[in-house]
Short mmCIF file of C-alpha atoms in Angstrom, two decimals:
data_model
loop_
_atom_site.label_atom_id
_atom_site.label_comp_id
_atom_site.label_asym_id
_atom_site.label_seq_id
_atom_site.Cartn_x
_atom_site.Cartn_y
_atom_site.Cartn_z
CA MET Z 1 0.05 0.02 0.02
CA LEU Z 2 0.85 3.65 -0.32
CA THR Z 3 0.56 6.70 1.73
CA ILE Z 4 -1.43 9.63 -0.82
CA GLY Z 5 1.59 11.38 -0.61
CA GLU Z 6 3.54 8.03 -2.18
CA PHE Z 7 1.43 8.01 -4.74
CA SER Z 8 1.02 11.62 -5.30
CA ARG Z 9 3.74 11.52 -6.30
CA LEU Z 10 4.02 8.31 -8.81
CA THR Z 11 1.26 9.98 -10.31
CA HIS Z 12 2.06 14.32 -10.10
CA LEU Z 13 -1.03 14.35 -8.95
CA SER Z 14 -2.00 16.11 -5.41
CA VAL Z 15 -2.59 15.13 -2.64
CA ARG Z 16 -5.72 18.05 -3.20
CA THR Z 17 -6.75 16.43 -6.72
CA LEU Z 18 -6.53 12.77 -5.08
CA ARG Z 19 -9.15 13.89 -2.87
CA ARG Z 20 -11.05 15.68 -5.03
CA TYR Z 21 -10.73 12.66 -7.45
CA HIS Z 22 -12.44 10.14 -4.31
CA GLU Z 23 -15.22 12.42 -4.03
CA ALA Z 24 -15.65 12.61 -7.26
CA ALA Z 25 -15.43 8.34 -6.97
CA LEU Z 26 -13.19 8.51 -9.79
CA LEU Z 27 -9.86 6.86 -8.64
CA GLU Z 28 -11.05 5.79 -5.30
CA PRO Z 29 -8.16 4.17 -2.81
CA ALA Z 30 -8.03 0.87 -2.34
CA VAL Z 31 -8.07 1.14 2.19
CA VAL Z 32 -9.61 4.03 3.56
CA ASP Z 33 -8.52 3.59 7.19
CA GLU Z 34 -11.26 3.96 9.33
CA THR Z 35 -9.88 5.07 12.66
CA THR Z 36 -7.49 7.89 11.08
CA GLY Z 37 -9.83 8.55 7.57
CA TYR Z 38 -6.81 7.75 5.78
CA ARG Z 39 -5.84 7.28 2.04
CA TYR Z 40 -4.15 4.36 0.42
CA TYR Z 41 -3.81 2.93 -2.88
CA GLY Z 42 -2.06 0.24 -5.00
CA VAL Z 43 0.26 0.50 -7.28
CA ASP Z 44 -1.44 -1.58 -9.36
CA GLN Z 45 -3.66 1.97 -9.11
CA ILE Z 46 -0.46 4.46 -10.93
CA PRO Z 47 -1.38 3.05 -14.61
CA THR Z 48 -5.44 4.59 -14.17
CA ALA Z 49 -3.60 7.52 -12.15
CA GLN Z 50 -1.00 8.56 -15.05
CA VAL Z 51 -4.54 7.72 -17.52
CA ILE Z 52 -6.66 10.20 -15.62
CA HIS Z 53 -3.88 12.23 -15.51
CA ARG Z 54 -2.67 12.83 -19.44
CA LEU Z 55 -6.78 13.28 -20.20
CA ARG Z 56 -7.62 16.28 -17.45
CA GLU Z 57 -4.59 17.77 -19.34
CA LEU Z 58 -7.05 17.50 -22.46
CA ASP Z 59 -9.35 19.46 -20.30
CA VAL Z 60 -11.44 16.42 -20.30
CA PRO Z 61 -14.50 16.35 -18.75
CA LEU Z 62 -14.91 14.67 -15.50
CA SER Z 63 -18.24 12.81 -16.09
CA ASP Z 64 -16.59 11.83 -19.89
CA VAL Z 65 -12.77 10.67 -17.97
CA GLN Z 66 -15.53 8.65 -15.82
CA ARG Z 67 -17.15 6.94 -19.21
CA ILE Z 68 -13.66 6.30 -20.86
CA LEU Z 69 -12.78 4.57 -17.60
CA ARG Z 70 -15.72 2.64 -17.00
CA THR Z 71 -16.63 1.51 -20.28
CA PRO Z 72 -15.54 -1.80 -21.22
CA ASP Z 73 -15.88 -1.35 -24.76
CA PRO Z 74 -12.27 -0.23 -26.26
CA GLY Z 75 -14.16 0.91 -29.18
CA VAL Z 76 -16.43 3.04 -27.26
CA ARG Z 77 -12.87 4.74 -25.29
CA ALA Z 78 -11.24 5.54 -28.38
CA ALA Z 79 -14.66 7.11 -29.79
CA LEU Z 80 -14.83 9.45 -26.34
CA VAL Z 81 -11.41 9.47 -26.69
CA THR Z 82 -11.33 11.55 -30.97
CA ASP Z 83 -14.89 13.11 -29.97
CA HIS Z 84 -12.99 14.98 -27.53
CA LEU Z 85 -9.96 15.68 -30.03
CA ARG Z 86 -11.87 16.99 -32.70
CA ARG Z 87 -13.48 19.53 -30.02
CA LEU Z 88 -9.81 20.57 -29.21
CA GLU Z 89 -8.69 20.48 -32.50
CA ASP Z 90 -11.86 22.85 -33.08
CA ALA Z 91 -11.05 25.68 -30.21
CA LEU Z 92 -7.12 25.57 -32.11
CA ASP Z 93 -8.48 26.39 -35.15
CA ARG Z 94 -9.91 28.95 -34.14
CA THR Z 95 -7.52 30.32 -32.06
CA ARG Z 96 -4.65 30.38 -34.52
CA ALA Z 97 -7.31 32.25 -37.66
CA ALA Z 98 -8.06 34.99 -34.94
CA VAL Z 99 -3.59 34.94 -34.44
CA VAL Z 100 -3.59 35.37 -38.19
CA SER Z 101 -6.42 38.33 -37.69
CA LEU Z 102 -5.18 39.99 -34.99
CA ARG Z 103 -1.39 39.93 -36.49
CA ARG Z 104 -2.77 41.41 -39.94
CA LEU Z 105 -4.65 44.51 -37.57
CA LEU Z 106 -1.94 45.77 -35.64
CA ARG Z 107 0.54 45.47 -38.45
CA PRO Z 108 2.19 49.22 -37.73
CA ASP Z 109 1.87 49.98 -41.18
CA PRO Z 110 -0.65 47.95 -43.32
CA ALA Z 111 0.28 48.10 -47.03
CA PRO Z 112 -2.98 49.65 -48.84
CA ILE Z 113 -5.38 47.27 -51.01
CA ASP Z 114 -5.54 46.31 -54.89
CA VAL Z 115 -9.06 47.06 -55.48
CA GLU Z 116 -10.54 46.87 -59.14
CA LEU Z 117 -14.42 48.31 -60.68
CA ARG Z 118 -15.16 45.31 -62.81
CA ALA Z 119 -18.97 45.24 -64.31
CA GLU Z 120 -20.03 41.33 -63.67
CA PRO Z 121 -22.35 40.32 -66.49
CA ALA Z 122 -25.72 37.93 -66.11
CA ARG Z 123 -24.38 33.75 -67.15
CA THR Z 124 -26.02 30.75 -66.35
CA VAL Z 125 -23.96 28.05 -63.50
CA ALA Z 126 -24.38 25.45 -61.82
CA ALA Z 127 -25.91 25.76 -57.89
CA VAL Z 128 -26.13 24.75 -54.38
CA GLU Z 129 -28.09 26.87 -52.06
CA ALA Z 130 -29.98 26.84 -49.01
CA VAL Z 131 -30.99 29.45 -45.71
CA VAL Z 132 -27.67 28.30 -44.02
CA GLY Z 133 -26.59 29.34 -40.53
CA HIS Z 134 -23.55 31.12 -39.96
CA ARG Z 135 -21.96 28.33 -37.44
CA ASP Z 136 -23.57 25.28 -39.74
CA MET Z 137 -21.31 27.19 -43.14
CA ALA Z 138 -17.91 25.24 -43.56
CA THR Z 139 -20.06 21.69 -42.79
CA TRP Z 140 -22.43 23.13 -45.56
CA PHE Z 141 -20.12 25.09 -48.10
CA ALA Z 142 -17.51 21.34 -48.19
CA GLY Z 143 -21.06 19.63 -48.93
CA ALA Z 144 -22.61 22.19 -51.48
CA MET Z 145 -19.35 22.52 -53.37
CA ALA Z 146 -18.39 18.33 -53.28
CA GLU Z 147 -21.55 17.67 -54.60
CA LEU Z 148 -21.00 19.80 -56.81
CA GLU Z 149 -17.48 18.39 -58.55
CA ALA Z 150 -19.48 15.47 -58.66
CA ALA Z 151 -21.95 16.73 -61.11
CA VAL Z 152 -19.91 18.78 -62.85
CA GLY Z 153 -16.84 17.06 -63.10
CA ALA Z 154 -15.26 17.59 -66.33
CA ALA Z 155 -17.21 20.56 -68.23
CA VAL Z 156 -16.18 22.88 -65.33
CA THR Z 157 -15.26 25.96 -67.39
CA GLY Z 158 -13.76 27.89 -64.41
CA PRO Z 159 -13.28 28.71 -60.12
CA PRO Z 160 -15.94 28.10 -58.00
CA GLY Z 161 -17.86 31.07 -56.55
CA GLY Z 162 -19.78 31.59 -53.83
CA ILE Z 163 -22.99 34.49 -53.01
CA TYR Z 164 -23.86 34.85 -49.73
CA ASP Z 165 -26.37 37.27 -48.38
CA ASN Z 166 -25.86 39.86 -46.02
CA ALA Z 167 -28.18 38.48 -43.17
CA LEU Z 168 -25.60 35.89 -43.61
CA PHE Z 169 -23.38 38.24 -41.82
CA GLU Z 170 -25.84 40.80 -40.22
CA GLN Z 171 -27.73 38.34 -38.47
CA GLU Z 172 -26.16 34.91 -38.82
CA ARG Z 173 -28.57 32.94 -40.83
CA GLY Z 174 -28.92 33.50 -44.17
CA HIS Z 175 -28.87 32.74 -48.06
CA ALA Z 176 -25.91 31.50 -49.23
CA LEU Z 177 -25.04 29.95 -52.46
CA VAL Z 178 -21.84 27.99 -54.29
CA TYR Z 179 -21.30 27.55 -58.15
CA LEU Z 180 -19.44 25.61 -60.77
CA PRO Z 181 -20.09 28.07 -64.45
CA THR Z 182 -20.45 25.38 -66.20
CA ALA Z 183 -21.63 24.81 -70.52
CA ALA Z 184 -24.64 23.32 -69.85
CA PRO Z 185 -25.78 22.85 -66.09
CA PRO Z 186 -27.12 20.37 -64.40
CA ARG Z 187 -29.88 19.38 -62.79
CA THR Z 188 -29.31 16.87 -59.82
CA GLY Z 189 -29.93 16.21 -56.49
CA ARG Z 190 -28.82 19.68 -54.02
CA VAL Z 191 -28.13 21.21 -57.75
CA HIS Z 192 -29.80 23.06 -60.19
CA PRO Z 193 -29.22 25.66 -63.04
CA THR Z 194 -29.32 29.16 -62.00
CA VAL Z 195 -28.33 32.92 -63.38
CA LEU Z 196 -26.27 34.91 -61.32
CA PRO Z 197 -27.65 38.77 -61.95
CA ALA Z 198 -25.15 40.89 -63.79
CA ALA Z 199 -23.01 43.31 -61.47
CA GLU Z 200 -20.44 46.67 -60.80
CA LEU Z 201 -18.37 45.12 -57.59
CA ALA Z 202 -15.11 46.76 -56.53
CA VAL Z 203 -13.04 43.36 -56.40
CA THR Z 204 -9.94 42.60 -54.48
CA THR Z 205 -8.45 39.44 -53.44
CA HIS Z 206 -7.23 38.30 -50.15
CA VAL Z 207 -4.00 36.20 -49.89
CA GLY Z 208 -4.33 32.47 -48.26
CA GLU Z 209 -6.66 30.42 -46.21
CA HIS Z 210 -9.86 31.96 -44.76
CA ASP Z 211 -8.70 32.09 -41.76
CA GLY Z 212 -8.45 36.23 -41.03
CA ILE Z 213 -10.17 37.48 -44.33
CA GLU Z 214 -12.86 39.33 -42.90
CA VAL Z 215 -9.67 41.55 -42.08
CA THR Z 216 -9.70 42.00 -46.12
CA TYR Z 217 -13.28 42.69 -46.42
CA GLY Z 218 -13.02 45.40 -43.59
CA GLU Z 219 -10.45 46.58 -46.25
CA LEU Z 220 -11.98 46.73 -48.44
CA GLY Z 221 -15.93 47.96 -46.85
CA THR Z 222 -13.17 50.97 -45.90
CA TRP Z 223 -12.00 51.46 -49.85
CA VAL Z 224 -16.43 51.02 -50.53
CA VAL Z 225 -17.00 53.75 -48.31
CA GLU Z 226 -14.20 56.22 -49.31
CA ASN Z 227 -14.15 56.34 -53.39
CA ALA Z 228 -17.37 54.54 -54.12
CA MET Z 229 -20.75 54.15 -53.06
CA SER Z 230 -22.02 50.72 -51.54
CA VAL Z 231 -25.48 49.33 -52.13
CA ALA Z 232 -28.12 47.13 -51.64
CA GLY Z 233 -27.08 43.61 -52.62
CA PRO Z 234 -24.55 40.71 -51.82
CA VAL Z 235 -20.95 39.92 -51.25
CA ARG Z 236 -19.23 37.80 -53.71
CA GLU Z 237 -16.28 35.34 -53.79
CA VAL Z 238 -14.50 33.28 -56.77
CA TYR Z 239 -11.83 31.05 -55.56
CA VAL Z 240 -9.88 31.31 -57.98
CA VAL Z 241 -6.91 29.25 -56.27
CA GLY Z 242 -7.87 26.92 -53.22
CA PRO Z 243 -7.31 23.52 -51.64
CA ARG Z 244 -8.62 21.77 -55.03
CA ASP Z 245 -5.49 23.32 -56.74
CA THR Z 246 -2.70 22.99 -54.51
CA SER Z 247 -2.10 21.97 -51.13
CA ASP Z 248 -0.26 25.27 -50.03
CA PRO Z 249 -2.47 27.21 -48.04
CA ALA Z 250 0.06 30.71 -48.51
CA ALA Z 251 -0.77 29.46 -52.77
CA TRP Z 252 -5.06 29.84 -52.03
CA ARG Z 253 -6.48 34.15 -54.11
CA THR Z 254 -9.77 34.94 -53.41
CA GLU Z 255 -11.11 37.20 -54.88
CA ILE Z 256 -14.59 39.32 -53.26
CA GLY Z 257 -16.78 41.30 -54.31
CA TRP Z 258 -18.76 44.58 -53.26
CA PRO Z 259 -21.35 45.36 -55.34
CA VAL Z 260 -21.31 49.72 -55.81
CA PHE Z 261 -22.21 52.09 -58.35
CA ARG Z 262 -19.32 53.29 -60.15
CA VAL Z 263 -18.48 57.21 -59.20
CA THR Z 264 -17.00 59.08 -62.31
#
């Protein structure tokens, strides 16, 4: 038997933590002296304590730690750990995106953006569209684009793009449409032909992955206010170079088109 202090040193779990885990029925001592209340642990409990220590370092909730330890099914244990790791990865992605944006925002002398006033003609494309919540956008986009690519195949005639209603930004839920240009848009599943209306746009290019694209939006919006008259209408994006073209995010290029009246 090991005293709680000895067990603490062997497992790198503090005495206070071991007491808390006992109270939570997460890691109970092998023996508790009825007279003194002293806790004693067996050497066979060391691996379990080490597993708990690592899981808690990953911020796995105590309730999930209990489920992982108590389930006899290795598949269930693996699934619980995998779900938590996925949540950690999502949190890391959000942190990285925030860091990218802050670095751009805190530059002492940001470079001016290049903006082109462009008249886009009306054209018919293959599209998938829906009303989408802002938080669901990435998942919806990936599924819609995969369906478009499967339907259009080699008949694609240009880079993909998207049109996003103002409500998607203002109310966190709105109409979104993604498309692929093709000479003969098919109609299958969610994919259908649709006409992109003609538009006058102020266009700039966001360099790199989408982390930090809101900074480019802000810079373009500033330019529009200072140089043109913004009009009601959805924002457009064209994915000139993206994951389908190269695995190097630094090479990705996204055109952002802001609806405007031309100033003459």
